[in-house]
Coordinates of C-alpha atoms in Angstrom, one line a residue:
M1 CA -37.0 -166.4 -119.3
R2 CA -40.5 -165.8 -117.9
K3 CA -41.8 -169.0 -119.4
R4 CA -38.9 -170.9 -118.0
T5 CA -39.1 -169.7 -114.4
E6 CA -42.9 -170.1 -114.2
P7 CA -42.8 -173.9 -114.3
V8 CA -40.1 -173.9 -111.7
T9 CA -42.2 -171.7 -109.4
L10 CA -45.2 -173.9 -110.0
E11 CA -43.2 -176.9 -109.3
H12 CA -41.9 -175.4 -106.0
E13 CA -45.5 -174.5 -105.1
R14 CA -46.6 -178.0 -105.9
C15 CA -43.8 -179.4 -103.9
A16 CA -44.6 -177.1 -101.0
A17 CA -48.3 -178.1 -101.3
S18 CA -47.4 -181.7 -101.5
G19 CA -45.1 -181.3 -98.6
S20 CA -47.7 -179.6 -96.5
S21 CA -50.3 -182.2 -97.4
S22 CA -47.9 -185.0 -96.5
S23 CA -47.1 -183.4 -93.1
G24 CA -50.9 -183.0 -92.5
S25 CA -51.6 -186.6 -93.3
A26 CA -48.8 -187.6 -91.0
A27 CA -50.3 -185.5 -88.2
A28 CA -53.7 -187.0 -88.8
A29 CA -52.2 -190.5 -88.7
L30 CA -50.5 -189.7 -85.4
D31 CA -53.8 -188.4 -84.0
A32 CA -55.5 -191.5 -85.1
D33 CA -52.9 -193.6 -83.5
C34 CA -53.3 -191.7 -80.2
R35 CA -57.0 -192.1 -80.3
L36 CA -56.7 -195.8 -81.0
K37 CA -54.4 -196.3 -78.0
Q38 CA -56.7 -194.3 -75.8
N39 CA -59.7 -196.4 -77.0
L40 CA -57.7 -199.6 -76.3
R41 CA -56.9 -198.3 -72.8
L42 CA -60.6 -197.5 -72.2
A43 CA -61.6 -200.8 -73.6
G44 CA -59.1 -202.5 -71.3
K45 CA -60.6 -200.6 -68.3
G46 CA -64.1 -201.7 -69.4
T47 CA -63.1 -205.3 -69.6
T48 CA -61.5 -205.4 -66.1
E49 CA -64.6 -203.9 -64.4
P50 CA -66.8 -207.0 -64.9
S51 CA -64.0 -209.2 -63.8
S52 CA -63.6 -207.3 -60.5
G53 CA -67.4 -207.4 -60.0
A54 CA -67.5 -211.2 -60.4
D55 CA -64.7 -211.6 -57.9
A56 CA -66.6 -209.4 -55.4
G57 CA -69.7 -211.5 -55.9
M58 CA -67.8 -214.7 -55.4
K59 CA -66.3 -213.3 -52.2
R60 CA -69.7 -212.4 -50.9
A61 CA -71.1 -215.9 -51.7
L62 CA -68.2 -217.5 -50.0
G63 CA -68.7 -215.2 -47.0
R64 CA -72.4 -216.2 -46.8
R65 CA -71.4 -219.9 -47.0
K66 CA -68.9 -219.5 -44.2
S67 CA -71.4 -217.7 -42.0
L68 CA -74.1 -220.4 -42.7
W69 CA -71.6 -223.2 -41.9
F70 CA -70.5 -221.4 -38.7
R71 CA -74.1 -221.1 -37.5
L72 CA -74.8 -224.7 -38.5
R73 CA -71.7 -225.9 -36.6
K74 CA -72.8 -223.9 -33.6
I75 CA -76.2 -225.5 -33.6
I76 CA -74.7 -229.0 -34.0
L77 CA -72.3 -228.4 -31.1
C78 CA -75.2 -227.1 -28.9
V79 CA -77.3 -230.1 -29.7
L80 CA -74.4 -232.4 -29.0
G81 CA -73.6 -230.7 -25.8
F82 CA -77.3 -231.0 -24.7
Y83 CA -77.3 -234.7 -25.7
I84 CA -74.3 -235.4 -23.6
A85 CA -75.4 -233.2 -20.7
I86 CA -78.8 -235.0 -20.2
P87 CA -77.4 -238.3 -18.9
F88 CA -75.3 -236.4 -16.3
L89 CA -78.3 -234.3 -15.3
V90 CA -80.5 -237.4 -14.8
K91 CA -77.7 -239.1 -12.8
L92 CA -77.3 -236.1 -10.6
C93 CA -81.1 -235.6 -10.2
P94 CA -82.8 -239.0 -9.9
G95 CA -86.1 -237.3 -9.3
I96 CA -86.2 -236.5 -13.0
Q97 CA -86.5 -240.2 -13.8
A98 CA -89.3 -240.6 -11.3
K99 CA -91.3 -237.8 -12.9
L100 CA -90.8 -239.2 -16.4
I101 CA -92.1 -242.6 -15.2
F102 CA -95.1 -241.3 -13.4
L103 CA -95.9 -238.3 -15.7
N104 CA -98.6 -237.4 -13.2
F105 CA -98.1 -233.7 -14.1
V106 CA -99.5 -234.5 -17.6
R107 CA -103.3 -234.1 -17.2
V108 CA -105.2 -235.0 -20.3
P109 CA -107.8 -234.3 -21.4
Y110 CA -107.5 -230.8 -20.0
F111 CA -110.3 -228.6 -18.6
I112 CA -112.5 -231.5 -17.3
D113 CA -114.2 -231.5 -14.0
L114 CA -113.4 -234.8 -12.3
K115 CA -116.2 -234.2 -9.9
K116 CA -118.7 -234.5 -12.8
P117 CA -118.1 -237.9 -14.5
Q118 CA -121.5 -237.3 -16.3
D119 CA -119.7 -234.7 -18.4
Q120 CA -117.7 -237.6 -19.9
G121 CA -120.9 -239.6 -20.8
L122 CA -120.9 -241.5 -17.5
N123 CA -124.4 -240.7 -16.3
H124 CA -124.4 -243.7 -14.0
T125 CA -121.2 -242.9 -12.2
C126 CA -120.6 -241.4 -8.8
N127 CA -117.5 -239.4 -7.7
Y128 CA -116.1 -240.2 -4.2
Y129 CA -113.1 -239.1 -2.1
L130 CA -111.3 -241.5 0.1
Q131 CA -108.5 -240.9 2.6
P132 CA -105.9 -243.7 2.7
E133 CA -103.6 -241.7 5.0
D134 CA -103.9 -238.5 7.0
D135 CA -102.3 -236.3 4.4
V136 CA -103.6 -238.1 1.4
T137 CA -106.9 -237.8 -0.4
I138 CA -107.8 -239.7 -3.6
G139 CA -110.6 -239.2 -6.1
V140 CA -112.7 -242.3 -7.0
W141 CA -115.2 -243.1 -9.7
H142 CA -117.8 -245.8 -9.2
T143 CA -119.6 -246.8 -12.4
I144 CA -122.5 -249.3 -11.9
P145 CA -123.8 -251.8 -14.5
S146 CA -125.4 -249.9 -17.3
I147 CA -128.7 -251.8 -16.8
W148 CA -129.2 -249.6 -13.7
W149 CA -128.5 -246.3 -15.3
K150 CA -132.1 -245.1 -14.9
N151 CA -132.3 -246.0 -11.3
A152 CA -129.0 -244.2 -10.6
Q153 CA -130.2 -240.8 -11.7
G154 CA -130.0 -238.4 -8.8
K155 CA -128.8 -241.0 -6.3
D156 CA -126.2 -240.1 -3.7
Q157 CA -122.9 -241.8 -2.7
M158 CA -124.7 -244.1 -0.1
W159 CA -126.9 -245.6 -2.8
Y160 CA -123.9 -246.4 -4.9
E161 CA -122.0 -247.9 -2.0
D162 CA -125.0 -250.1 -1.2
A163 CA -125.1 -251.2 -4.9
L164 CA -121.8 -252.9 -4.6
A165 CA -123.5 -255.7 -2.6
S166 CA -125.8 -256.4 -5.6
N167 CA -125.4 -259.6 -7.6
H168 CA -122.8 -258.2 -10.0
P169 CA -119.1 -258.7 -10.1
I170 CA -116.7 -255.7 -9.5
I171 CA -113.6 -254.7 -11.4
L172 CA -111.0 -252.5 -9.6
Y173 CA -109.3 -250.7 -12.5
L174 CA -105.7 -249.4 -12.0
H175 CA -104.8 -247.0 -14.8
G176 CA -101.3 -246.3 -16.2
N177 CA -99.1 -243.2 -16.0
A178 CA -100.1 -239.7 -17.2
G179 CA -103.6 -238.4 -17.5
T180 CA -106.4 -239.0 -14.9
R181 CA -109.3 -241.4 -14.3
G182 CA -111.1 -239.3 -16.9
G183 CA -108.8 -240.2 -19.8
D184 CA -110.7 -240.9 -23.0
H185 CA -109.6 -244.5 -23.5
R186 CA -110.2 -245.2 -19.9
V187 CA -113.7 -243.9 -20.0
E188 CA -114.5 -246.0 -23.0
L189 CA -113.3 -249.1 -21.2
Y190 CA -115.5 -248.3 -18.2
K191 CA -118.5 -248.1 -20.6
V192 CA -117.6 -251.4 -22.2
L193 CA -117.3 -253.2 -18.8
S194 CA -120.4 -251.5 -17.5
S195 CA -122.4 -252.7 -20.5
L196 CA -121.2 -256.2 -19.7
G197 CA -122.7 -256.0 -16.2
Y198 CA -119.7 -255.1 -14.1
H199 CA -119.3 -252.5 -11.4
V200 CA -116.2 -250.5 -12.3
V201 CA -114.3 -248.8 -9.5
T202 CA -111.3 -246.6 -10.5
F203 CA -109.3 -243.9 -8.9
D204 CA -106.4 -241.5 -9.3
Y205 CA -103.3 -242.3 -7.3
R206 CA -102.0 -239.7 -4.9
G207 CA -100.5 -236.9 -7.0
W208 CA -102.7 -237.6 -10.1
G209 CA -105.7 -235.7 -11.1
D210 CA -107.4 -234.1 -8.1
S211 CA -105.9 -236.6 -5.6
V212 CA -103.6 -235.1 -3.0
G213 CA -100.2 -236.4 -2.1
T214 CA -96.8 -237.2 -3.6
P215 CA -96.4 -240.0 -6.1
S216 CA -94.3 -243.1 -5.2
E217 CA -94.6 -246.8 -5.9
R218 CA -95.2 -247.5 -2.2
G219 CA -97.9 -244.8 -2.1
M220 CA -99.6 -246.0 -5.3
T221 CA -99.7 -249.6 -4.0
Y222 CA -101.1 -248.4 -0.6
D223 CA -103.8 -246.4 -2.3
A224 CA -104.9 -249.5 -4.3
L225 CA -104.9 -251.6 -1.2
H226 CA -107.1 -249.1 0.6
V227 CA -109.6 -249.0 -2.3
F228 CA -109.7 -252.8 -2.5
D229 CA -110.4 -253.1 1.2
W230 CA -113.1 -250.4 0.9
I231 CA -114.8 -252.4 -1.9
K232 CA -114.5 -255.7 0.0
A233 CA -116.2 -254.1 3.1
R234 CA -119.2 -253.3 0.9
S235 CA -119.4 -256.0 -1.8
G236 CA -120.4 -259.0 0.3
D237 CA -119.7 -262.3 -1.6
N238 CA -119.5 -260.7 -5.0
P239 CA -116.4 -261.5 -7.0
V240 CA -113.8 -258.7 -7.2
Y241 CA -111.3 -258.6 -10.1
I242 CA -108.3 -256.4 -10.4
W243 CA -107.5 -254.9 -13.8
G244 CA -104.2 -253.1 -14.4
H245 CA -103.1 -251.3 -17.5
S246 CA -99.5 -250.3 -18.5
L247 CA -97.8 -248.8 -15.4
G248 CA -101.0 -249.9 -13.5
T249 CA -99.9 -253.5 -14.0
G250 CA -97.0 -252.8 -11.7
V251 CA -99.4 -251.5 -9.1
A252 CA -101.7 -254.4 -9.7
T253 CA -99.1 -257.1 -9.2
N254 CA -97.8 -255.3 -6.1
L255 CA -101.3 -255.2 -4.7
V256 CA -102.2 -258.8 -5.5
R257 CA -98.9 -260.2 -4.2
R258 CA -99.7 -258.4 -0.9
L259 CA -103.2 -259.7 -0.9
C260 CA -102.1 -263.3 -1.5
E261 CA -99.5 -263.0 1.3
R262 CA -102.2 -262.0 3.7
E263 CA -104.5 -264.8 2.2
T264 CA -107.2 -262.5 0.8
P265 CA -106.5 -262.8 -2.9
P266 CA -108.8 -261.3 -5.5
D267 CA -110.9 -263.5 -7.7
A268 CA -108.8 -262.8 -10.7
L269 CA -106.0 -260.6 -12.0
I270 CA -106.1 -259.0 -15.5
L271 CA -103.0 -257.3 -16.9
E272 CA -103.4 -255.2 -20.0
S273 CA -100.1 -254.3 -21.8
P274 CA -97.8 -255.4 -19.0
F275 CA -94.1 -255.3 -18.8
T276 CA -91.6 -257.5 -16.8
N277 CA -90.1 -254.8 -14.6
I278 CA -89.6 -251.0 -14.9
R279 CA -85.9 -251.3 -15.9
E280 CA -86.7 -253.5 -18.9
E281 CA -89.6 -251.3 -19.8
A282 CA -87.5 -248.1 -19.6
K283 CA -84.8 -249.7 -21.8
S284 CA -87.4 -250.8 -24.3
H285 CA -89.4 -247.5 -24.3
P286 CA -89.3 -245.6 -27.6
F287 CA -88.0 -242.5 -25.8
S288 CA -84.9 -244.4 -24.9
V289 CA -83.9 -245.1 -28.5
I290 CA -81.5 -242.1 -28.8
Y291 CA -79.6 -243.2 -25.6
R292 CA -80.0 -247.0 -25.7
Y293 CA -76.4 -247.4 -27.0
F294 CA -75.0 -244.5 -25.1
P295 CA -71.9 -245.7 -23.1
G296 CA -73.1 -246.5 -19.5
F297 CA -76.8 -246.4 -20.3
D298 CA -77.7 -248.5 -17.3
W299 CA -75.6 -246.5 -14.9
F300 CA -76.9 -243.1 -16.2
F301 CA -80.6 -243.9 -16.8
L302 CA -81.6 -247.2 -15.1
D303 CA -79.8 -247.1 -11.8
P304 CA -81.4 -243.7 -10.8
I305 CA -84.8 -245.4 -11.2
T306 CA -83.8 -248.1 -8.8
S307 CA -82.2 -245.6 -6.4
S308 CA -85.5 -243.7 -6.4
G309 CA -87.2 -246.9 -5.0
I310 CA -89.1 -247.6 -8.2
K311 CA -89.1 -251.3 -9.3
F312 CA -92.6 -252.4 -10.3
A313 CA -91.2 -255.9 -10.5
N314 CA -94.0 -257.8 -12.3
D315 CA -91.7 -260.7 -13.1
E316 CA -90.9 -261.2 -9.5
N317 CA -94.4 -260.6 -8.2
V318 CA -96.1 -263.2 -10.4
K319 CA -94.0 -265.9 -8.6
H320 CA -96.0 -265.1 -5.4
I321 CA -99.5 -264.7 -6.8
S322 CA -102.1 -267.4 -6.4
C323 CA -105.2 -266.4 -8.4
P324 CA -106.3 -266.7 -12.1
L325 CA -104.2 -264.5 -14.4
L326 CA -105.2 -263.1 -17.8
I327 CA -102.7 -261.1 -19.9
L328 CA -103.9 -259.0 -22.8
H329 CA -101.3 -257.5 -25.2
A330 CA -101.4 -256.0 -28.7
E331 CA -98.6 -256.9 -31.1
D332 CA -98.3 -253.3 -32.3
D333 CA -98.0 -251.8 -28.9
P334 CA -95.4 -249.0 -29.3
V335 CA -95.1 -248.1 -25.6
V336 CA -94.8 -251.5 -23.9
P337 CA -93.3 -253.9 -26.5
F338 CA -95.2 -257.0 -27.1
H339 CA -92.2 -259.2 -26.3
L340 CA -92.3 -258.0 -22.6
G341 CA -95.9 -259.2 -22.2
R342 CA -95.0 -262.5 -23.7
K343 CA -91.9 -262.8 -21.5
L344 CA -94.0 -262.1 -18.4
Y345 CA -96.4 -264.9 -19.4
N346 CA -93.5 -267.3 -19.9
I347 CA -92.3 -266.5 -16.3
A348 CA -95.8 -266.8 -14.7
A349 CA -97.1 -269.9 -16.5
P350 CA -94.7 -272.4 -15.0
S351 CA -94.6 -270.8 -11.6
R352 CA -95.7 -273.0 -8.7
S353 CA -97.9 -270.3 -7.3
F354 CA -100.2 -270.7 -10.4
R355 CA -100.3 -274.5 -10.4
D356 CA -104.0 -274.5 -9.3
F357 CA -105.0 -271.5 -11.3
K358 CA -105.6 -270.6 -14.9
V359 CA -103.0 -268.5 -16.7
Q360 CA -103.8 -267.2 -20.1
F361 CA -102.1 -265.0 -22.7
V362 CA -104.3 -263.3 -25.4
P363 CA -102.4 -261.5 -28.2
F364 CA -104.1 -259.1 -30.5
H365 CA -102.8 -259.0 -34.1
S366 CA -101.1 -255.8 -35.2
D367 CA -103.5 -255.5 -38.2
L368 CA -106.2 -254.7 -35.6
G369 CA -104.4 -251.5 -34.7
Y370 CA -105.2 -251.7 -31.0
R371 CA -101.7 -250.5 -30.1
H372 CA -101.2 -249.5 -26.4
K373 CA -104.6 -248.5 -25.2
Y374 CA -107.4 -249.6 -27.6
I375 CA -107.9 -253.2 -26.7
Y376 CA -111.3 -252.2 -25.4
K377 CA -112.4 -251.9 -29.0
S378 CA -112.1 -255.6 -29.6
P379 CA -115.4 -257.3 -30.3
E380 CA -113.8 -260.4 -28.8
L381 CA -113.3 -258.9 -25.4
P382 CA -116.7 -260.0 -23.9
R383 CA -116.1 -263.6 -25.0
I384 CA -112.5 -263.5 -23.7
L385 CA -113.6 -262.3 -20.3
R386 CA -116.6 -264.7 -20.1
E387 CA -114.4 -267.7 -20.9
F388 CA -111.5 -266.7 -18.7
L389 CA -113.6 -265.9 -15.6
G390 CA -115.4 -269.2 -16.1
K391 CA -118.9 -267.8 -15.5
S392 CA -121.8 -266.9 -17.7
E393 CA -121.6 -263.4 -19.0
P394 CA -123.3 -260.9 -16.7
E395 CA -126.7 -259.8 -17.8
R396 CA -126.4 -257.2 -20.5
Q397 CA -128.7 -254.2 -21.3
H398 CA -131.1 -254.9 -24.2

């Protein structure tokens, strides 16, 4: 019996052991399953974090783009508003156009003493002050022919005035807008003309440089007339030529027309880089490009010029001028387009007022690079002047 029951007990023990081991494995499997689900949840959380970070980064980038576009749009609207406002401002304040035409407030080169032309290399030049009207004083430079530079050292104004009666022709030079009589390119032209044996008399219109007064077309013309009469009172029978450059061509034709009407014309008129009239010049100026096709351009920009009393009508003046006329113009002139100089010549040449006088147009090829104010550099200029004026070239310094 003992032998029979033993196996049964062992068998029960084995079953219990096997039962306990099976229940333990089941618990272990359950624990493993729980850990797996937890890991999956953790993994799921880990994978969603980068996704939310990318979304946030994208939102920030979009925000920056919107902010940049907003600022850009604001700038564009401001520029557009300014662009549209300017024509109305000019129309309401015509004086703005006058200032832009004269540019007398632009003084270049800066920091030069106009009382000392020798500082600009003109050691044979005297500075004067004349008074065309009671409340107007204008600064004048008189450069004598360079062959006299030694004799001129230390001489006073009276000596220079007396020198005008010497046997040398005189050029009254009328400069353009902006700057002063001491402008670099102007000084270089005085030197060239002086070396050719000419007296050169130039001045700053009222309101320019150290001249006192308010700029206007009438005032500029009257200043030029006063200086011309001052020269003629001292020059005897010497020829007097008038040379105008750019805006100075408008002053020159105004002056010469008046001189011809009173039957005291100059011996010749030289126009460098001339235009037809100030309206056409303003319309052709490079600064007008951004408004040239603006609706009502003439009404906004050109009519205020006329209402300010500014015409500088070269095309009309040349019909009343009776003296030799020489026009010099560079093809690459960016300020006064070449076609305006050519047009002025085409108006003057057939005019009855010039039927007894020589009218000549001299172009300078664009390859030469003379542009608006460097024609004085031309080695042909002495020959052009000699042939046009119809006289032998004045004595030159050796």
